[in-house]
Amino acid sequence: MWQKRGLIARLLWPLSLLYALGRALVVGAYRVGLRRPQRVGVPVIVIGNLYTGGSGKTPLVIELVSLLKRRGWHPGVVSRGYGGTAHQARLVTEGSEASECGDEPLLIASTTGVPVGIGRDRVAAAKLLLSMHPTCDVLVSDDGLQHRRLARDFEIAVIHGRGLGNGWLLPAGPLREPPRRLRDVDAVVFNGRVHPVRIYSPFFFLRTEVSDTYCLAKPERRGSLDVLVRRQAQANLRLMAACGIGTPESFFQMLRDRGLRFKTLALPDHYAYRRNPFPRHGVDGILITEKDAVKCRADRTLAHDERLWVVPLRAFVDQRLTELIETRLRGAQNGSEAA
């Protein structure tokens, strides 16, 4: 529905005008000074999108955090915690579960080892994180492009292969903000085969590769997808690919491109795995994403199902984008020290 301006979209268009008015009032309040973004004492990078749903932000967040660590920074991450039940600001800990803090914050924390704060109020989450980790000198906000209350020093908009859909705001279209918002961000990152989009900011491309897959129940059992392709050809393995992400077809297509044959199971985004969605028989292996894996580990049955194999994705960031970000961070850091 959101890719074209069809009948349903046109019927919903008047509601999009009301949504646009609400967004304009919020943005206007910040521009004229009725509301003020709050500084938290360290530079802030916001990674978000205009399109409702998944766009591949999390792999970019993970890789950017890892790059900052390698360059001597001490990053932290703040997130809304979509899919979790926590309402107040809190930190992700070793004992946290995805049902409480959300799958993406838990994945980021377990993968990068940096402190992660969650909360609907990202300012409160940021302040809590910095109070508990005073050596943190930069924050990365996973999503939050529309959360203007948190002041930021660098904004990145991620655009997935769907582009900007029909170009209309919710609910007639998929956009949280109008396309002209791309004029204001500091960089646009394209993830996948992207439909043509007018760009007003420096743009870069995100490259992703599959790391070695591993068995969820026995992580020491690892192997490349190429090995799995050969095993399927030799033993006629019956495979299934399953995921609860915003763009399931991108996961399925990536596996098809590697030569695998499988049944598909597209679950709702941020699927909680409160029940086992997988068939008991007729499937030799089930390929899942890392986001799904952090939730499957919390279920005793799924955590011991040796048919589940995790397919990790590694993102590669353009070095020019890294240099652009770090230049801005140094300037923001020097400015705060001078003040």
Short mmCIF file of C-alpha atoms in Angstrom, two decimals:
data_model
loop_
_atom_site.label_atom_id
_atom_site.label_comp_id
_atom_site.label_asym_id
_atom_site.label_seq_id
_atom_site.Cartn_x
_atom_site.Cartn_y
_atom_site.Cartn_z
CA MET A 1 0.00 0.00 0.00
CA TRP A 2 2.77 2.44 0.94
CA GLN A 3 4.78 1.98 -2.24
CA LYS A 4 2.10 3.49 -4.47
CA ARG A 5 -0.44 6.28 -4.22
CA GLY A 6 -3.37 3.94 -4.64
CA LEU A 7 -7.00 4.23 -3.57
CA ILE A 8 -6.44 3.36 0.10
CA ALA A 9 -3.51 5.77 0.37
CA ARG A 10 -5.56 8.55 -1.18
CA LEU A 11 -8.44 7.90 1.22
CA LEU A 12 -6.02 8.18 4.15
CA TRP A 13 -4.31 11.31 2.81
CA PRO A 14 -6.47 13.76 4.87
CA LEU A 15 -5.23 12.04 8.03
CA SER A 16 -1.68 12.53 6.79
CA LEU A 17 -2.37 16.26 6.66
CA LEU A 18 -3.28 16.19 10.35
CA TYR A 19 -0.12 14.21 11.10
CA ALA A 20 1.92 16.74 9.11
CA LEU A 21 0.37 19.59 11.07
CA GLY A 22 1.29 17.94 14.36
CA ARG A 23 4.89 17.37 13.22
CA ALA A 24 5.13 20.97 11.95
CA LEU A 25 3.99 22.33 15.32
CA VAL A 26 6.65 20.28 17.15
CA VAL A 27 9.43 21.29 14.75
CA GLY A 28 8.30 24.92 14.81
CA ALA A 29 8.34 25.01 18.60
CA TYR A 30 12.02 24.03 18.57
CA ARG A 31 12.93 26.43 15.78
CA VAL A 32 11.43 29.50 17.46
CA GLY A 33 12.78 28.57 20.88
CA LEU A 34 9.55 27.57 22.65
CA ARG A 35 11.24 24.23 23.22
CA ARG A 36 14.97 23.69 23.50
CA PRO A 37 17.00 20.55 22.78
CA GLN A 38 18.85 19.39 25.87
CA ARG A 39 22.59 18.86 25.90
CA VAL A 40 23.87 15.93 27.94
CA GLY A 41 27.54 16.93 28.20
CA VAL A 42 29.05 14.75 25.43
CA PRO A 43 28.74 14.76 21.63
CA VAL A 44 25.72 12.85 20.29
CA ILE A 45 25.34 11.00 16.98
CA VAL A 46 21.77 10.16 15.93
CA ILE A 47 21.15 7.33 13.47
CA GLY A 48 17.55 7.15 12.27
CA ASN A 49 15.25 6.95 9.29
CA LEU A 50 12.18 8.53 7.75
CA TYR A 51 10.51 5.27 6.77
CA THR A 52 8.46 3.48 9.43
CA GLY A 53 9.92 0.06 10.19
CA GLY A 54 13.32 -1.49 9.66
CA SER A 55 15.99 0.15 7.55
CA GLY A 56 19.17 -1.55 8.72
CA LYS A 57 20.11 0.97 11.41
CA THR A 58 21.26 -1.58 13.99
CA PRO A 59 24.17 -3.08 11.97
CA LEU A 60 25.30 0.49 11.24
CA VAL A 61 25.09 1.41 14.94
CA ILE A 62 27.11 -1.67 15.90
CA GLU A 63 29.82 -1.03 13.32
CA LEU A 64 30.05 2.69 14.08
CA VAL A 65 30.37 2.00 17.81
CA SER A 66 33.10 -0.56 17.09
CA LEU A 67 34.95 1.94 14.88
CA LEU A 68 34.76 4.63 17.55
CA LYS A 69 36.19 2.21 20.12
CA ARG A 70 39.09 1.34 17.82
CA ARG A 71 39.81 5.05 17.36
CA GLY A 72 40.11 5.64 21.09
CA TRP A 73 36.63 6.88 21.96
CA HIS A 74 34.49 5.50 24.79
CA PRO A 75 31.00 5.33 23.26
CA GLY A 76 27.64 4.55 24.79
CA VAL A 77 24.32 3.92 23.10
CA VAL A 78 20.82 5.16 23.88
CA SER A 79 17.70 3.62 22.41
CA ARG A 80 13.94 3.74 22.70
CA GLY A 81 13.85 -0.01 23.34
CA TYR A 82 11.08 -0.93 20.92
CA GLY A 83 9.41 -4.22 21.78
CA GLY A 84 10.34 -3.99 25.47
CA THR A 85 8.12 -3.30 28.45
CA ALA A 86 10.39 -0.88 30.32
CA HIS A 87 8.92 2.63 30.58
CA GLN A 88 11.47 4.40 32.78
CA ALA A 89 15.08 4.98 31.79
CA ARG A 90 17.32 2.03 32.61
CA LEU A 91 20.54 0.37 31.56
CA VAL A 92 20.86 -2.92 29.73
CA THR A 93 22.68 -5.42 31.95
CA GLU A 94 23.84 -9.02 31.65
CA GLY A 95 20.57 -10.14 33.19
CA SER A 96 18.35 -8.06 30.89
CA GLU A 97 15.90 -9.79 28.58
CA ALA A 98 14.58 -8.63 25.23
CA SER A 99 11.04 -8.67 26.60
CA GLU A 100 12.07 -5.88 29.00
CA CYS A 101 14.56 -3.76 27.08
CA GLY A 102 13.88 -4.64 23.43
CA ASP A 103 15.78 -6.86 21.04
CA GLU A 104 17.96 -4.20 19.39
CA PRO A 105 19.43 -2.70 22.61
CA LEU A 106 20.17 -6.19 23.90
CA LEU A 107 21.87 -7.13 20.63
CA ILE A 108 23.93 -3.92 20.61
CA ALA A 109 25.02 -4.40 24.22
CA SER A 110 25.99 -8.06 23.76
CA THR A 111 27.80 -7.44 20.47
CA THR A 112 29.75 -4.27 21.29
CA GLY A 113 30.20 -4.48 25.06
CA VAL A 114 29.45 -0.76 25.48
CA PRO A 115 26.90 0.62 27.96
CA VAL A 116 23.39 0.91 26.55
CA GLY A 117 20.62 3.02 28.06
CA ILE A 118 16.98 2.68 27.08
CA GLY A 119 13.85 4.72 27.65
CA ARG A 120 11.08 6.61 25.94
CA ASP A 121 12.80 9.77 27.17
CA ARG A 122 16.20 9.51 25.52
CA VAL A 123 17.52 12.50 27.46
CA ALA A 124 16.78 10.69 30.71
CA ALA A 125 18.34 7.51 29.33
CA ALA A 126 21.45 9.44 28.26
CA LYS A 127 21.84 11.15 31.64
CA LEU A 128 21.43 7.85 33.48
CA LEU A 129 24.04 6.18 31.28
CA LEU A 130 26.54 9.01 31.75
CA SER A 131 26.02 9.06 35.51
CA MET A 132 26.81 5.34 35.70
CA HIS A 133 29.62 5.46 33.10
CA PRO A 134 31.37 8.84 33.49
CA THR A 135 34.22 7.86 31.14
CA CYS A 136 31.80 7.72 28.21
CA ASP A 137 32.73 10.57 25.84
CA VAL A 138 30.28 10.11 22.93
CA LEU A 139 26.72 8.80 22.60
CA VAL A 140 25.15 7.06 19.62
CA SER A 141 21.35 7.20 19.50
CA ASP A 142 19.82 4.17 17.81
CA ASP A 143 16.84 5.79 16.09
CA GLY A 144 15.63 9.11 17.48
CA LEU A 145 15.82 11.24 14.35
CA GLN A 146 12.39 12.59 15.31
CA HIS A 147 13.18 12.84 19.04
CA ARG A 148 14.32 16.47 18.91
CA ARG A 149 14.48 16.89 22.67
CA LEU A 150 17.91 15.25 22.65
CA ALA A 151 20.43 17.70 21.19
CA ARG A 152 22.71 16.17 18.62
CA ASP A 153 25.96 16.96 16.83
CA PHE A 154 25.65 14.63 13.85
CA GLU A 155 22.57 13.13 12.16
CA ILE A 156 22.54 10.12 9.84
CA ALA A 157 19.43 9.09 7.89
CA VAL A 158 19.40 5.47 6.70
CA ILE A 159 17.41 4.67 3.55
CA HIS A 160 16.55 1.05 2.77
CA GLY A 161 15.83 -0.49 -0.63
CA ARG A 162 12.20 0.62 -0.40
CA GLY A 163 13.39 4.20 -0.75
CA LEU A 164 10.76 6.62 0.52
CA GLY A 165 7.76 4.63 -0.66
CA ASN A 166 5.00 6.80 -2.10
CA GLY A 167 6.53 9.87 -0.46
CA TRP A 168 3.55 10.58 1.81
CA LEU A 169 3.45 10.86 5.58
CA LEU A 170 1.68 8.43 7.88
CA PRO A 171 -0.89 6.91 7.57
CA ALA A 172 -1.30 7.40 3.80
CA GLY A 173 2.41 6.74 3.37
CA PRO A 174 5.30 5.26 5.33
CA LEU A 175 7.14 8.45 6.27
CA ARG A 176 7.52 9.91 9.76
CA GLU A 177 8.79 13.17 8.29
CA PRO A 178 8.62 14.68 4.79
CA PRO A 179 11.41 13.91 2.29
CA ARG A 180 12.79 17.46 2.62
CA ARG A 181 14.04 16.41 6.07
CA LEU A 182 16.97 14.89 4.19
CA ARG A 183 18.22 18.43 3.57
CA ASP A 184 18.87 18.86 7.28
CA VAL A 185 20.76 15.69 8.16
CA ASP A 186 24.54 15.54 8.01
CA ALA A 187 24.73 12.31 6.00
CA VAL A 188 22.47 9.84 4.21
CA VAL A 189 23.40 6.15 4.16
CA PHE A 190 21.87 3.87 1.53
CA ASN A 191 21.34 0.27 2.60
CA GLY A 192 20.63 -2.12 -0.26
CA ARG A 193 19.24 -1.56 -3.74
CA VAL A 194 17.63 1.82 -3.26
CA HIS A 195 15.01 3.47 -5.43
CA PRO A 196 16.03 6.91 -6.74
CA VAL A 197 15.81 9.56 -4.02
CA ARG A 198 16.68 13.25 -4.23
CA ILE A 199 19.55 13.85 -1.86
CA TYR A 200 20.56 17.17 -0.36
CA SER A 201 23.25 15.84 2.01
CA PRO A 202 26.49 13.89 1.60
CA PHE A 203 25.53 10.28 0.90
CA PHE A 204 27.29 6.97 1.41
CA PHE A 205 26.56 3.29 0.86
CA LEU A 206 26.40 0.62 3.57
CA ARG A 207 27.93 -2.72 2.64
CA THR A 208 26.97 -5.78 4.65
CA GLU A 209 28.48 -9.26 4.69
CA VAL A 210 27.54 -12.47 6.45
CA SER A 211 29.94 -13.64 9.13
CA ASP A 212 30.22 -17.33 10.01
CA THR A 213 26.88 -18.80 11.02
CA TYR A 214 26.67 -20.62 14.33
CA CYS A 215 24.35 -22.99 16.15
CA LEU A 216 22.27 -21.16 18.77
CA ALA A 217 22.39 -24.09 21.20
CA LYS A 218 26.10 -24.74 20.64
CA PRO A 219 27.86 -21.53 19.52
CA GLU A 220 31.17 -23.35 19.14
CA ARG A 221 29.67 -25.05 16.08
CA ARG A 222 30.35 -22.58 13.30
CA GLY A 223 30.55 -22.58 9.55
CA SER A 224 30.24 -20.40 6.49
CA LEU A 225 27.14 -20.22 4.35
CA ASP A 226 29.18 -21.68 1.49
CA VAL A 227 29.68 -24.86 3.53
CA LEU A 228 25.94 -24.96 4.20
CA VAL A 229 25.21 -24.61 0.47
CA ARG A 230 27.45 -27.61 -0.26
CA ARG A 231 25.88 -29.65 2.54
CA GLN A 232 22.41 -28.90 1.25
CA ALA A 233 23.41 -30.06 -2.23
CA GLN A 234 24.98 -33.25 -0.90
CA ALA A 235 22.44 -34.24 1.76
CA ASN A 236 19.32 -32.48 0.46
CA LEU A 237 18.92 -30.55 3.72
CA ARG A 238 15.44 -29.15 4.33
CA LEU A 239 15.96 -25.56 5.44
CA MET A 240 13.77 -22.75 6.67
CA ALA A 241 14.64 -19.07 6.97
CA ALA A 242 12.70 -17.17 9.63
CA CYS A 243 12.88 -13.64 10.99
CA GLY A 244 10.90 -11.04 12.89
CA ILE A 245 12.38 -7.88 11.39
CA GLY A 246 11.01 -4.87 9.53
CA THR A 247 12.20 -6.05 6.10
CA PRO A 248 12.12 -9.87 6.11
CA GLU A 249 12.42 -10.16 2.34
CA SER A 250 15.88 -8.55 2.46
CA PHE A 251 17.06 -11.36 4.77
CA PHE A 252 15.52 -14.03 2.56
CA GLN A 253 16.94 -12.54 -0.63
CA MET A 254 20.41 -12.32 0.88
CA LEU A 255 20.31 -16.07 1.59
CA ARG A 256 18.93 -16.86 -1.87
CA ASP A 257 21.76 -14.86 -3.41
CA ARG A 258 24.19 -17.18 -1.63
CA GLY A 259 22.60 -20.22 -3.31
CA LEU A 260 20.42 -21.61 -0.51
CA ARG A 261 16.95 -23.11 -0.99
CA PHE A 262 14.47 -22.86 1.87
CA LYS A 263 10.95 -22.28 3.09
CA THR A 264 10.28 -18.84 4.55
CA LEU A 265 8.61 -17.71 7.76
CA ALA A 266 8.14 -13.95 8.04
CA LEU A 267 7.20 -13.03 11.61
CA PRO A 268 6.02 -9.58 12.80
CA ASP A 269 8.74 -7.02 13.48
CA HIS A 270 10.11 -7.35 17.04
CA TYR A 271 8.33 -10.71 17.39
CA ALA A 272 8.52 -11.67 21.07
CA TYR A 273 8.75 -15.50 20.70
CA ARG A 274 6.29 -16.05 23.52
CA ARG A 275 5.41 -19.25 21.70
CA ASN A 276 7.46 -21.48 19.42
CA PRO A 277 6.61 -20.55 15.82
CA PHE A 278 8.74 -23.27 14.22
CA PRO A 279 7.49 -26.64 12.95
CA ARG A 280 8.57 -29.66 14.96
CA HIS A 281 9.10 -31.89 11.95
CA GLY A 282 10.05 -31.61 8.31
CA VAL A 283 12.86 -29.08 8.78
CA ASP A 284 16.55 -29.94 9.29
CA GLY A 285 17.81 -26.40 9.88
CA ILE A 286 16.32 -22.97 10.60
CA LEU A 287 18.27 -19.81 9.75
CA ILE A 288 17.50 -16.77 11.93
CA THR A 289 18.88 -13.25 12.42
CA GLU A 290 20.84 -12.04 15.43
CA LYS A 291 17.83 -9.96 16.51
CA ASP A 292 15.74 -13.12 16.65
CA ALA A 293 18.53 -15.02 18.40
CA VAL A 294 18.63 -12.72 21.45
CA LYS A 295 14.95 -13.51 22.07
CA CYS A 296 15.18 -17.22 21.30
CA ARG A 297 17.92 -17.57 23.94
CA ALA A 298 15.41 -16.53 26.61
CA ASP A 299 13.13 -19.46 25.76
CA ARG A 300 14.29 -22.78 27.24
CA THR A 301 12.98 -24.85 24.33
CA LEU A 302 14.29 -22.62 21.57
CA ALA A 303 17.64 -22.08 23.28
CA HIS A 304 18.31 -25.84 23.06
CA ASP A 305 16.94 -26.39 19.56
CA GLU A 306 20.02 -27.42 17.58
CA ARG A 307 18.21 -26.74 14.31
CA LEU A 308 18.48 -22.99 14.91
CA TRP A 309 21.44 -21.36 13.19
CA VAL A 310 22.21 -17.66 13.58
CA VAL A 311 23.24 -15.61 10.54
CA PRO A 312 25.27 -12.60 11.78
CA LEU A 313 25.60 -9.54 9.58
CA ARG A 314 28.67 -7.32 9.56
CA ALA A 315 28.30 -3.79 8.25
CA PHE A 316 31.15 -1.88 6.62
CA VAL A 317 31.13 1.91 6.89
CA ASP A 318 32.68 4.15 4.26
CA GLN A 319 35.91 5.59 5.70
CA ARG A 320 34.93 9.04 4.45
CA LEU A 321 31.82 8.91 6.65
CA THR A 322 33.90 7.88 9.67
CA GLU A 323 36.29 10.79 9.09
CA LEU A 324 33.39 13.21 8.66
CA ILE A 325 31.84 12.07 11.93
CA GLU A 326 35.07 12.19 13.88
CA THR A 327 35.87 15.69 12.63
CA ARG A 328 32.48 16.85 13.89
CA LEU A 329 32.97 15.06 17.20
CA ARG A 330 36.35 16.70 17.77
CA GLY A 331 34.84 20.09 17.07
CA ALA A 332 31.94 19.47 19.45
CA GLN A 333 34.32 18.19 22.12
CA ASN A 334 36.60 21.21 21.81
CA GLY A 335 33.63 23.56 21.88
CA SER A 336 32.29 22.06 25.10
CA GLU A 337 35.72 22.25 26.72
CA ALA A 338 36.04 25.92 25.73
CA ALA A 339 32.61 26.66 27.19
#
